[in-house]
Amino acid sequence: RIPMFRPLIQSWKRLPTPVAAHSMRSTSNGGNCSLKLANKVAVVTGSTNGIGFSIARRLAQDGAHVVISSRKQQNVDRAVATLKKEGLGVSGTVCHVGKAEDRERLVATALEHCGGVDFLVCVAGVNPLVGGTLKSSEQIWDKILGVNVKAPALLLSRLLPHMENRGQGSVVLVSSVAAYVPVPRLGVYNVSKTALLGLTKTLAVELAPKSIRVNCIVPGYINTDFSQSHKHTKPNSHSMYPPLLFPYRVGQPEDCAGLVAFLCSPEASYITGESIAVAGWSPHL
Ligand SMILES: NC(=O)c1ccc[n+]([C@@H]2O[C@H](COP(=O)([O-])OP(=O)(O)OC[C@H]3O[C@@H](n4cnc5c(N)ncnc54)[C@H](O)[C@@H]3O)[C@@H](O)[C@H]2O)c1
């Protein structure tokens, strides 16, 4: 009825209903057939450490083949070896997401090993400067926006034809609560993570006709190397940060991984354009 929504409605008709999603789980196809992401392929950027590694492990535990990537070969080798030892289906390649040739190699690796891609999870993110927005050089702006915002969109544009071929797909971006409550001295980083909320909404609308869902997770303080190096931004250590509702514990990478696994699963087949906080806190309060 409303022309703007017609492509969305048409594409939703092609998404599996909850009943169809349930029957997908009982499809018999190899040893992992009972796992909800069996026969699926996931590309995860920034996945040799921290939140990305935990997401890679969880998607693989749920039956997906996961293509691991980050900037250094030795880190990729270590992450792949660790997960293979756990009996999980993973492969890997070096990919600095800010480099076009690395993004091409990541796409090529996924296609070579797996023949297609169902999920893209963009975890890689940087904050090379602790300082105010207006004190940031053009180089800093380019680096932070290039890696955190532009790279997920450019990588997805290369993967899109291969995701479309699979019939349906799921993309998950990784923002930060700094998008809702700017952390003082993380100026441009705050801006980049806010931009990801907008990118999520725009891509969700643009890709719905292709049956690809786009959602965003919004971590709070999660215990990783990255957060250790930004300790001064920890909640409750700064009066401007919103109070945690679960002050007795710190967020763990696995808290993010569980949500990503859900967003990629058939159970989330009617969810798109959402940004969900994993923060022991909610921006809706
Ligand atoms: N840890 C937190 O408290 C927290 C909170 C909010 C958001 N985040 C976001 O979560 C994401 C992951 O953070 P983390 O805490 O797991 O960090 P981490 O430092 O533990 O891991 C980051 C991973 O990204 C990789 N990486 C960094 N730059 C890259 C690049 N240019 N190309 C490819 N890979 C790259 C690293 O090699 C590493 O594997 C980031 O986008 C970060 O902004 C983290």
XYZ file of C-alpha atoms and ligand atoms in Angstrom:
329
model
C 0.000 0.000 0.000
C 2.806 2.409 0.818
C 5.141 2.328 -2.234
C 8.242 2.932 -0.107
C 7.641 -0.316 1.813
C 6.672 -2.464 -1.176
C 10.205 -3.870 -1.761
C 10.499 -4.646 1.958
C 7.179 -6.491 2.020
C 8.059 -8.438 -1.111
C 11.425 -9.510 0.280
C 10.008 -10.472 3.694
C 7.721 -12.897 1.907
C 10.890 -14.764 0.905
C 12.295 -14.951 4.443
C 11.698 -18.212 6.318
C 8.779 -18.194 8.715
C 9.521 -19.436 12.255
C 8.096 -22.827 11.219
C 10.364 -23.012 8.158
C 13.294 -21.935 10.307
C 12.563 -24.763 12.747
C 12.406 -27.340 9.971
C 15.790 -26.106 8.656
C 17.343 -27.355 11.886
C 16.199 -30.889 11.329
C 17.559 -31.024 7.767
C 19.941 -33.927 7.586
C 23.231 -32.954 5.977
C 26.436 -34.249 7.524
C 27.608 -34.378 11.114
C 26.603 -30.848 12.066
C 23.027 -31.125 10.841
C 21.496 -30.527 14.259
C 23.365 -27.265 14.747
C 21.403 -24.172 13.862
C 24.098 -22.627 11.633
C 25.067 -25.876 9.879
C 26.163 -25.398 6.237
C 26.464 -21.630 6.705
C 29.588 -19.566 6.087
C 30.582 -16.549 8.173
C 33.238 -13.917 7.515
C 34.342 -12.138 10.705
C 36.762 -9.202 10.600
C 39.055 -8.452 13.551
C 38.516 -11.977 14.790
C 41.873 -13.109 16.185
C 41.326 -11.525 19.600
C 38.743 -10.217 22.014
C 35.122 -9.858 20.914
C 35.806 -10.955 17.309
C 37.551 -14.175 18.377
C 34.715 -15.016 20.721
C 32.160 -14.402 17.943
C 34.155 -16.601 15.538
C 34.298 -19.412 18.103
C 30.559 -19.199 18.883
C 29.444 -19.137 15.220
C 31.666 -22.156 14.545
C 30.307 -23.948 17.641
C 26.830 -23.358 16.215
C 27.887 -25.145 13.013
C 29.027 -22.372 10.630
C 32.339 -22.452 8.781
C 34.079 -19.247 9.903
C 36.664 -17.288 7.918
C 38.873 -15.596 10.499
C 40.861 -12.449 9.713
C 42.882 -9.615 11.161
C 46.017 -7.634 10.360
C 48.818 -10.072 11.262
C 49.502 -13.519 9.812
C 50.807 -14.912 13.113
C 47.604 -13.890 14.907
C 45.451 -15.443 12.170
C 47.502 -18.671 12.354
C 47.187 -18.793 16.158
C 43.419 -18.194 16.157
C 42.800 -20.742 13.382
C 44.979 -23.360 15.120
C 43.249 -22.803 18.483
C 39.758 -23.237 17.044
C 40.730 -26.183 14.822
C 42.079 -27.915 17.937
C 38.603 -27.504 19.416
C 37.236 -29.385 16.385
C 35.672 -26.288 14.812
C 35.416 -25.503 11.075
C 37.529 -22.414 10.428
C 39.939 -20.998 7.864
C 41.736 -17.666 7.851
C 43.561 -14.939 5.998
C 45.219 -11.632 6.735
C 42.895 -8.683 6.207
C 43.551 -5.118 7.278
C 40.017 -3.914 6.600
C 41.256 -0.457 5.569
C 43.188 -1.926 2.612
C 41.274 -2.656 -0.601
C 43.632 -5.459 -1.668
C 43.208 -7.190 1.716
C 39.425 -6.977 1.451
C 39.642 -8.574 -2.013
C 41.779 -11.393 -0.584
C 39.280 -11.976 2.217
C 36.423 -12.278 -0.274
C 38.508 -14.590 -2.472
C 39.459 -16.797 0.513
C 35.838 -17.146 1.588
C 34.759 -18.115 -1.915
C 37.684 -20.485 -2.465
C 37.164 -22.378 0.808
C 33.411 -22.182 1.081
C 31.869 -21.233 -2.277
C 29.726 -18.455 -0.784
C 28.999 -16.371 2.284
C 25.908 -16.151 4.500
C 27.048 -13.878 7.339
C 29.365 -10.892 7.599
C 30.318 -9.694 11.083
C 32.401 -6.491 11.105
C 34.273 -6.326 14.386
C 37.576 -4.636 13.442
C 37.720 -1.184 14.960
C 40.420 1.294 15.920
C 40.960 4.312 18.088
C 44.505 5.551 17.536
C 43.987 8.824 19.402
C 42.748 9.733 22.846
C 41.749 13.331 22.513
C 39.085 15.828 21.599
C 37.296 15.874 18.248
C 38.577 19.252 17.153
C 42.155 18.383 18.091
C 42.151 15.441 15.685
C 44.179 15.739 12.499
C 42.753 14.916 9.080
C 44.879 11.761 9.157
C 43.204 10.612 12.378
C 39.739 11.349 10.968
C 40.556 9.357 7.830
C 41.988 6.417 9.789
C 39.125 6.078 12.280
C 36.299 6.648 9.803
C 38.106 4.542 7.182
C 38.496 1.451 9.374
C 35.404 1.751 11.572
C 32.766 2.987 9.096
C 33.881 2.890 5.459
C 35.534 -0.538 5.536
C 32.421 -2.516 6.631
C 30.405 -0.924 3.814
C 33.123 -1.472 1.201
C 33.697 -5.083 2.265
C 29.975 -5.771 2.200
C 29.680 -4.281 -1.285
C 32.208 -6.884 -2.515
C 30.561 -9.771 -0.641
C 27.004 -8.816 -1.515
C 26.657 -10.676 -4.849
C 27.871 -13.863 -3.141
C 25.510 -13.407 -0.181
C 22.605 -12.751 -2.552
C 23.348 -16.021 -4.346
C 22.693 -17.890 -1.095
C 19.106 -16.592 -0.924
C 19.326 -14.764 2.379
C 21.981 -13.379 4.694
C 22.773 -11.569 7.899
C 25.180 -8.702 8.512
C 26.177 -7.606 12.015
C 28.063 -4.374 12.679
C 29.769 -3.580 15.987
C 29.165 -0.112 17.427
C 29.713 0.984 21.047
C 27.723 2.625 23.840
C 29.981 5.592 23.049
C 27.490 6.102 20.201
C 24.771 6.882 22.752
C 26.841 8.512 25.491
C 29.982 10.068 24.003
C 33.053 9.235 26.047
C 35.072 12.387 26.726
C 38.434 12.296 24.906
C 37.305 9.601 22.456
C 35.984 12.280 20.087
C 36.244 10.861 16.562
C 35.765 7.280 17.813
C 32.411 8.337 19.346
C 31.448 9.850 15.985
C 32.459 6.711 14.068
C 30.424 4.433 16.346
C 27.398 6.747 16.024
C 27.765 6.574 12.233
C 27.491 2.769 12.458
C 23.976 3.098 13.928
C 23.026 5.084 10.819
C 24.806 2.658 8.502
C 22.833 -0.204 10.077
C 19.490 1.491 9.418
C 20.340 2.547 5.875
C 21.725 -0.858 4.864
C 18.769 -2.633 6.478
C 16.399 -0.705 4.203
C 18.604 -1.036 1.108
C 19.246 -4.772 1.511
C 15.814 -5.975 2.636
C 14.739 -6.499 -0.992
C 17.712 -8.886 -1.289
C 16.633 -10.783 1.865
C 19.700 -9.650 3.757
C 19.187 -8.479 7.334
C 21.470 -5.875 8.886
C 21.733 -5.407 12.646
C 24.201 -3.877 15.054
C 25.471 -4.859 18.474
C 26.372 -2.044 20.833
C 28.851 -3.260 23.451
C 29.413 -1.476 26.723
C 32.638 -2.052 28.620
C 33.791 -5.543 27.602
C 36.873 -7.160 29.085
C 39.419 -7.225 26.190
C 42.873 -5.841 25.288
C 41.144 -2.913 23.585
C 39.219 -1.901 26.715
C 42.315 -2.414 28.881
C 44.106 0.174 26.768
C 41.174 2.578 27.258
C 40.745 1.936 30.987
C 39.878 5.541 31.713
C 36.622 5.057 29.745
C 35.439 2.276 32.066
C 31.920 2.822 33.429
C 31.677 4.027 37.022
C 35.233 5.338 36.787
C 33.854 8.437 35.120
C 30.975 10.493 36.412
C 29.556 11.153 32.934
C 29.089 7.470 32.128
C 25.594 6.064 32.750
C 25.328 3.798 35.795
C 25.439 0.079 35.087
C 22.417 -1.971 36.049
C 24.661 -4.970 36.788
C 27.547 -3.249 38.596
C 28.733 -6.521 40.110
C 30.145 -7.845 36.865
C 32.099 -6.786 33.785
C 30.950 -7.609 30.248
C 32.755 -10.535 28.592
C 33.339 -11.140 24.853
C 30.974 -14.149 25.115
C 28.128 -11.770 26.002
C 28.534 -10.250 22.527
C 29.075 -13.604 20.799
C 25.762 -15.039 21.979
C 23.847 -12.076 20.585
C 25.623 -12.269 17.221
C 24.903 -16.009 16.974
C 21.237 -15.264 17.626
C 21.138 -12.450 15.022
C 22.597 -14.827 12.413
C 20.237 -17.674 13.311
C 16.854 -18.503 11.788
C 15.276 -17.416 15.093
C 16.142 -13.818 14.159
C 14.787 -14.063 10.607
C 12.232 -11.294 11.264
C 14.723 -8.880 12.892
C 16.535 -6.213 10.893
C 17.693 -2.617 11.319
C 18.114 -3.070 15.090
C 20.947 -1.832 17.287
C 21.073 -3.826 20.518
C 23.131 -2.839 23.554
C 25.190 -5.519 25.330
C 26.157 -3.295 28.173
C 24.381 -4.109 31.419
C 22.564 -0.882 30.588
C 20.028 0.335 28.053
C 19.807 3.552 26.049
C 16.002 3.187 26.226
C 15.806 3.718 30.003
N 36.070 -3.919 24.460
C 35.156 -2.998 24.643
O 34.908 -2.556 25.781
C 34.387 -2.458 23.466
C 33.285 -1.632 23.740
C 32.559 -1.146 22.671
C 32.897 -1.465 21.391
N 33.976 -2.243 21.153
C 34.288 -2.543 19.757
O 34.417 -3.937 19.594
C 35.331 -4.197 18.531
C 36.379 -5.203 18.995
O 37.040 -4.685 20.117
P 37.801 -5.631 21.138
O 37.594 -5.006 22.469
O 37.502 -7.048 20.931
O 39.307 -5.309 20.683
P 40.632 -6.225 20.633
O 41.760 -5.258 20.529
O 40.643 -7.225 21.733
O 40.439 -6.975 19.259
C 40.402 -6.237 18.078
C 40.644 -7.131 16.903
O 40.536 -6.331 15.710
C 41.712 -6.499 14.952
N 41.924 -5.278 14.186
C 42.216 -4.047 14.641
N 42.354 -3.197 13.597
C 42.116 -3.910 12.481
C 42.087 -3.601 11.107
N 42.378 -2.382 10.653
N 41.790 -4.586 10.239
C 41.509 -5.816 10.665
N 41.532 -6.180 11.954
C 41.821 -5.236 12.844
C 42.787 -6.839 15.938
O 43.847 -7.501 15.334
C 42.006 -7.747 16.899
O 41.897 -9.056 16.380
C 35.903 -2.857 18.095
O 35.188 -2.415 16.953
C 35.597 -1.958 19.272
O 35.440 -0.616 18.875
C 34.731 -2.759 22.166
